[in-house]
PDB file of N, CA and C in Angstrom:
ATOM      1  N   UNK A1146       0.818  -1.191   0.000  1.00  0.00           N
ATOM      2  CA  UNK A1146       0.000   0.000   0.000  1.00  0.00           C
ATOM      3  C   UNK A1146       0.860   1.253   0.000  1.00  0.00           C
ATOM      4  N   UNK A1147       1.725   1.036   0.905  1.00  0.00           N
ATOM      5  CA  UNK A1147       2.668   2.467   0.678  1.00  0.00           C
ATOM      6  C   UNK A1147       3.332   2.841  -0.663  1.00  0.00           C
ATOM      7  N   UNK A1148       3.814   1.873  -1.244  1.00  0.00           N
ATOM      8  CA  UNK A1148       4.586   2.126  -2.705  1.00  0.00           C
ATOM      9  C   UNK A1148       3.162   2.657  -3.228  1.00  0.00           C
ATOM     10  N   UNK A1149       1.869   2.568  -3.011  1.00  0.00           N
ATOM     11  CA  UNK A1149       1.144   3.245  -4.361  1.00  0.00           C
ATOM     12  C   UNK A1149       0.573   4.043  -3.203  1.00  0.00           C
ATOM     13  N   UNK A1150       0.809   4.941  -2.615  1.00  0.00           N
ATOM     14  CA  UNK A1150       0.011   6.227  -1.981  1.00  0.00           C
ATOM     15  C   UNK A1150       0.139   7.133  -2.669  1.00  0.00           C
ATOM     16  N   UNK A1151       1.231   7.481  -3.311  1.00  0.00           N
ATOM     17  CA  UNK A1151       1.519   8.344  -3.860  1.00  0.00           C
ATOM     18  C   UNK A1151       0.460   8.959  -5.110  1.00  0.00           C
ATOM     19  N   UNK A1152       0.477   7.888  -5.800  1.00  0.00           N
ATOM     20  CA  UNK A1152       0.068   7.674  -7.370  1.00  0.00           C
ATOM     21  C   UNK A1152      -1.906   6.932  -6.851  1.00  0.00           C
ATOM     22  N   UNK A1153      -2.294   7.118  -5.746  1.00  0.00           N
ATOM     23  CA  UNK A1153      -3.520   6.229  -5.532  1.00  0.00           C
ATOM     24  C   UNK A1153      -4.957   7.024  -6.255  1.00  0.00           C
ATOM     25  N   UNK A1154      -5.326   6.411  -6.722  1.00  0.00           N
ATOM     26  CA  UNK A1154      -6.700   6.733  -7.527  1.00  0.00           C
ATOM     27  C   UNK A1154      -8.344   5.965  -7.010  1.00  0.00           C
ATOM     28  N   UNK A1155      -8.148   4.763  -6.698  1.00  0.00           N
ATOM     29  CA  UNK A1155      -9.405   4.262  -6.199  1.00  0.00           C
ATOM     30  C   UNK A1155      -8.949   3.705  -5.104  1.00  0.00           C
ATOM     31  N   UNK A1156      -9.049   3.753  -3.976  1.00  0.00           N
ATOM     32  CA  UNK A1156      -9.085   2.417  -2.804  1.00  0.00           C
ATOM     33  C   UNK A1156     -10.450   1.965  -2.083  1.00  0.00           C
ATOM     34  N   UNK A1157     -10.839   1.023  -2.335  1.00  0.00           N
ATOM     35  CA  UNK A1157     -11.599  -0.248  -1.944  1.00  0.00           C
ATOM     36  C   UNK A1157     -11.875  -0.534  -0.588  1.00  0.00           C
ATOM     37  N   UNK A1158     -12.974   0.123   0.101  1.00  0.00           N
ATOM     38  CA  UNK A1158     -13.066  -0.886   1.624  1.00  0.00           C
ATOM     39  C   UNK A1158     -14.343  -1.572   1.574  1.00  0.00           C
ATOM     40  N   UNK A1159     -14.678  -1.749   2.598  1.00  0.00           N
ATOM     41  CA  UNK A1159     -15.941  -2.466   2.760  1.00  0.00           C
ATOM     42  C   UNK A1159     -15.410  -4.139   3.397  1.00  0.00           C
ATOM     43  N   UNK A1160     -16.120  -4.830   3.614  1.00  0.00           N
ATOM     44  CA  UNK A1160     -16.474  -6.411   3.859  1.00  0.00           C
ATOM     45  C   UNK A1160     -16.463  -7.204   2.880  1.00  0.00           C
ATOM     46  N   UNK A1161     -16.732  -8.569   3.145  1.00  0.00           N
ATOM     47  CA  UNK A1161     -16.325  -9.709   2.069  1.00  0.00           C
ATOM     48  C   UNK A1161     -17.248  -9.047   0.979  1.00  0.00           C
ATOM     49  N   UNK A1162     -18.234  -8.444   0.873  1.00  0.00           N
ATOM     50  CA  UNK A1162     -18.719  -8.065  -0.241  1.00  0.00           C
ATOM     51  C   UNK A1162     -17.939  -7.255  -1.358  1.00  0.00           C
ATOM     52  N   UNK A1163     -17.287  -6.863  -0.442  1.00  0.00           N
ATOM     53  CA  UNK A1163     -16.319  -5.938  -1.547  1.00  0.00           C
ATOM     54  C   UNK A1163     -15.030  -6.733  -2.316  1.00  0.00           C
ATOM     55  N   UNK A1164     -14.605  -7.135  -0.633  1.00  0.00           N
ATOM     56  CA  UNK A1164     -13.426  -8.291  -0.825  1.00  0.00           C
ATOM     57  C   UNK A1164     -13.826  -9.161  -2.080  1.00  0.00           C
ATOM     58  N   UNK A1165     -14.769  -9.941  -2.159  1.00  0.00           N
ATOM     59  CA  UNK A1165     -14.555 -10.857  -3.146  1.00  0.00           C
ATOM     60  C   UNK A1165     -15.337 -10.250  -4.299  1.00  0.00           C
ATOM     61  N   UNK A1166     -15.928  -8.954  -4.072  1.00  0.00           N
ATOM     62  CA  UNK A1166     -17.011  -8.469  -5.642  1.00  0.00           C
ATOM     63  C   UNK A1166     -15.975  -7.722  -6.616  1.00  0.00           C
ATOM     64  N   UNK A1167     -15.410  -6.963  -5.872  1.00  0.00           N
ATOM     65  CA  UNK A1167     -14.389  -5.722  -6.412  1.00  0.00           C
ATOM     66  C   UNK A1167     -13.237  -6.543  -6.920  1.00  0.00           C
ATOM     67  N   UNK A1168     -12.691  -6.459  -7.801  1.00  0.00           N
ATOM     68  CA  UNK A1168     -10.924  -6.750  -8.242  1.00  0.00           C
ATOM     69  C   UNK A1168     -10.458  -4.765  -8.868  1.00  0.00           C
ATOM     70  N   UNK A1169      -9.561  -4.285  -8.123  1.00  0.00           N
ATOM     71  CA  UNK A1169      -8.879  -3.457  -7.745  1.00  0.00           C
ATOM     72  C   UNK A1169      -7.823  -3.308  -9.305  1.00  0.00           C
ATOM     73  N   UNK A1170      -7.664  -4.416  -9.751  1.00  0.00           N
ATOM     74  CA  UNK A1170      -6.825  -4.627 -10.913  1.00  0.00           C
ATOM     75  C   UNK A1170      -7.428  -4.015 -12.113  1.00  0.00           C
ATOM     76  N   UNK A1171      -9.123  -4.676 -12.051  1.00  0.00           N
ATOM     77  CA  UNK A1171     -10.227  -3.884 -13.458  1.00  0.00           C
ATOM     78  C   UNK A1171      -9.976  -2.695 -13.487  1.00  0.00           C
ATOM     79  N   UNK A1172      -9.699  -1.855 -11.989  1.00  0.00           N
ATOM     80  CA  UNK A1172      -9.778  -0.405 -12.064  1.00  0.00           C
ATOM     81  C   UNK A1172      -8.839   0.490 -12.441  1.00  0.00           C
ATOM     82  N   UNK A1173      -7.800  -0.093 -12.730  1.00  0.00           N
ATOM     83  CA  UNK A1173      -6.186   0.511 -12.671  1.00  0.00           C
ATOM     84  C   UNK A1173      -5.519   0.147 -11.694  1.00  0.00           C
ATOM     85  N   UNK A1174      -3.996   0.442 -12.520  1.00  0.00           N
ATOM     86  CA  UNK A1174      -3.091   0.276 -11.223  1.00  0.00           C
ATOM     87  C   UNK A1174      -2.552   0.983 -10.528  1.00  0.00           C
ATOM     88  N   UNK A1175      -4.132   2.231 -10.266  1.00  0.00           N
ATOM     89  CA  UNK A1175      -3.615   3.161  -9.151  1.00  0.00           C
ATOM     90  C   UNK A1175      -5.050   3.015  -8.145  1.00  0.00           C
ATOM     91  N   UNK A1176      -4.761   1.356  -8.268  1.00  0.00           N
ATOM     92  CA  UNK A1176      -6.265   0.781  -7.151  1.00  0.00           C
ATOM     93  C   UNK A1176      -5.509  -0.193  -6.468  1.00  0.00           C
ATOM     94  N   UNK A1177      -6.474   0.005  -5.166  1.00  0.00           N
ATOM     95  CA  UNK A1177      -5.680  -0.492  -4.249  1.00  0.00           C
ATOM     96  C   UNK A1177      -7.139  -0.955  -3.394  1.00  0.00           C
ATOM     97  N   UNK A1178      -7.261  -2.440  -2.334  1.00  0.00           N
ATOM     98  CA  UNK A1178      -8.418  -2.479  -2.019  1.00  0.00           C
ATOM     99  C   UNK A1178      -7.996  -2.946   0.077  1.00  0.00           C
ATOM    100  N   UNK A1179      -8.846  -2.525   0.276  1.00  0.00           N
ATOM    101  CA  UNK A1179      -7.978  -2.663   1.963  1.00  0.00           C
ATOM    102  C   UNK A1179      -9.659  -3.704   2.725  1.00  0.00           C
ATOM    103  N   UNK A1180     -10.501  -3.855   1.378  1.00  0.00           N
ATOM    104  CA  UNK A1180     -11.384  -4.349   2.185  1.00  0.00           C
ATOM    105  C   UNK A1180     -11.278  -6.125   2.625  1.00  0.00           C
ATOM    106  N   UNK A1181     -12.046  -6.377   3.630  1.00  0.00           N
ATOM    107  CA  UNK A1181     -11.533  -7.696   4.092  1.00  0.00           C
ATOM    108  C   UNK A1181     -13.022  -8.528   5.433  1.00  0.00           C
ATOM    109  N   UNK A1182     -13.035  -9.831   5.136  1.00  0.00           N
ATOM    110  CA  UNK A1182     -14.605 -10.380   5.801  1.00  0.00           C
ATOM    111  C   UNK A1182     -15.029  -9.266   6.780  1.00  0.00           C
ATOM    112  N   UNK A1183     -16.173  -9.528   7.013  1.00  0.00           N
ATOM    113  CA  UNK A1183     -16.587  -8.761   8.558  1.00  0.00           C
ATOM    114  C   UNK A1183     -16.136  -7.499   8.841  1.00  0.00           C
ATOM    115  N   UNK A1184     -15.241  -6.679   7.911  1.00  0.00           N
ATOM    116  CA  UNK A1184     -14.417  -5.368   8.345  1.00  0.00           C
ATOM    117  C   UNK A1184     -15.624  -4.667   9.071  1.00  0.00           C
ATOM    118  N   UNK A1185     -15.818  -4.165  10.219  1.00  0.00           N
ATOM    119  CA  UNK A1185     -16.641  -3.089  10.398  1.00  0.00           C
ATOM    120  C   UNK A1185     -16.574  -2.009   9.879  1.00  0.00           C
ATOM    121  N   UNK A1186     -17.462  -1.241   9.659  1.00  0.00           N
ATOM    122  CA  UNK A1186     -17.782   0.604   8.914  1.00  0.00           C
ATOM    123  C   UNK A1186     -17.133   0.916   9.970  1.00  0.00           C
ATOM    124  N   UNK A1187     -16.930   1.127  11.322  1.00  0.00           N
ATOM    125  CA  UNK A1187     -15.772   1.414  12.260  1.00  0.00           C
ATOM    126  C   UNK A1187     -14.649   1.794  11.198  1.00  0.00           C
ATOM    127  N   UNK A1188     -13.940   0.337  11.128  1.00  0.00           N
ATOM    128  CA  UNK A1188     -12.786   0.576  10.473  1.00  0.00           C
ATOM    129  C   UNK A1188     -12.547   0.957   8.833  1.00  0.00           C
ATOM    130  N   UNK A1189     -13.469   1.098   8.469  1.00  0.00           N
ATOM    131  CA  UNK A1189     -13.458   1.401   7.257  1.00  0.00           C
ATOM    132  C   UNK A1189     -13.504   2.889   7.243  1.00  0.00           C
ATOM    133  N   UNK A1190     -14.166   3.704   7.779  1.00  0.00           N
ATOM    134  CA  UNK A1190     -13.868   5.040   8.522  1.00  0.00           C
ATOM    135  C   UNK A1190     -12.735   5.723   8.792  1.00  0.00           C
ATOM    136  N   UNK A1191     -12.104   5.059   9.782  1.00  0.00           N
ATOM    137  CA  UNK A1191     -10.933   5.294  10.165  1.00  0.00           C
ATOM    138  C   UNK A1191      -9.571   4.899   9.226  1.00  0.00           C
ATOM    139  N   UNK A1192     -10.056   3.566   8.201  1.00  0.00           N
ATOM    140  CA  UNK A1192      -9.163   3.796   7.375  1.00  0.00           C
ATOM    141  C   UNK A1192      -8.980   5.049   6.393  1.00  0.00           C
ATOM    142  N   UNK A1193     -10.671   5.439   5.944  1.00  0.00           N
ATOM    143  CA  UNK A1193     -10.788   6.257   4.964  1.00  0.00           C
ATOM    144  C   UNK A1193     -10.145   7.636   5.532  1.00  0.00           C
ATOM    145  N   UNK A1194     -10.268   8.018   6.868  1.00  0.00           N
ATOM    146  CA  UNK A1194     -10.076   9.445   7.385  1.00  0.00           C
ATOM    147  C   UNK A1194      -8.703   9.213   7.071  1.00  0.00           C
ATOM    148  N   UNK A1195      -7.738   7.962   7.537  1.00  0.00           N
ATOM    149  CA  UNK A1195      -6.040   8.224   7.269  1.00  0.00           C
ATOM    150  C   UNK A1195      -5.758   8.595   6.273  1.00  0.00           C
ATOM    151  N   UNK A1196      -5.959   8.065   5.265  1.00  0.00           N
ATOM    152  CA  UNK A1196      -5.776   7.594   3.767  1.00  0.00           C
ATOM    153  C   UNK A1196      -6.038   8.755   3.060  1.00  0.00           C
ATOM    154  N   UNK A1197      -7.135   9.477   3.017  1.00  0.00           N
ATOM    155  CA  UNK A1197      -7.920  10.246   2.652  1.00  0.00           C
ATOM    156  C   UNK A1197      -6.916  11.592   2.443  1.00  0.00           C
ATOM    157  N   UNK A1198      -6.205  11.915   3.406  1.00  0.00           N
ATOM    158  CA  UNK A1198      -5.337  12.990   3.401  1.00  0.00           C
ATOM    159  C   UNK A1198      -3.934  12.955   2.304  1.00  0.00           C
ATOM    160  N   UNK A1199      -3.727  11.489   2.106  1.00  0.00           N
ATOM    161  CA  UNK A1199      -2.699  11.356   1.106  1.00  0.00           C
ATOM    162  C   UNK A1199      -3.075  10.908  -0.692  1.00  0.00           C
ATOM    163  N   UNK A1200      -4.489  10.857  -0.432  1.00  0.00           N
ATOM    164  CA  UNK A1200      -5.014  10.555  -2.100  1.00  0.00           C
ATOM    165  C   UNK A1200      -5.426  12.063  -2.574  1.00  0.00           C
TER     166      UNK A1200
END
């Protein structure tokens, strides 16, 4: 994830829905997907607020 912060264009959260619906690859390779089973919107939040400042 760090080698593409720089250059990041789509990143991906959510739960297995995303995890296994989304491929990150269709979108370019300035996609990146951090979603994963059960993730709570908690953490999907808190990922987005970090992240958010460097896309």
């Amino acid at each position: 994830m760090e080698e593409k912060e720089e250059t990041l264009e789509n990143l991906v959260l959510g739960s297995s829905h995303a995890f296994n619906g989304i491929r990150p690859a269709l979108l370019g390779d300035n996609s990146y997907s951090m979603a994963y089973y059960s993730q709570n919107l908690y953490y999907d939040c808190m990922i987005f607020e970090k992240k958010e400042r460097k896309i």
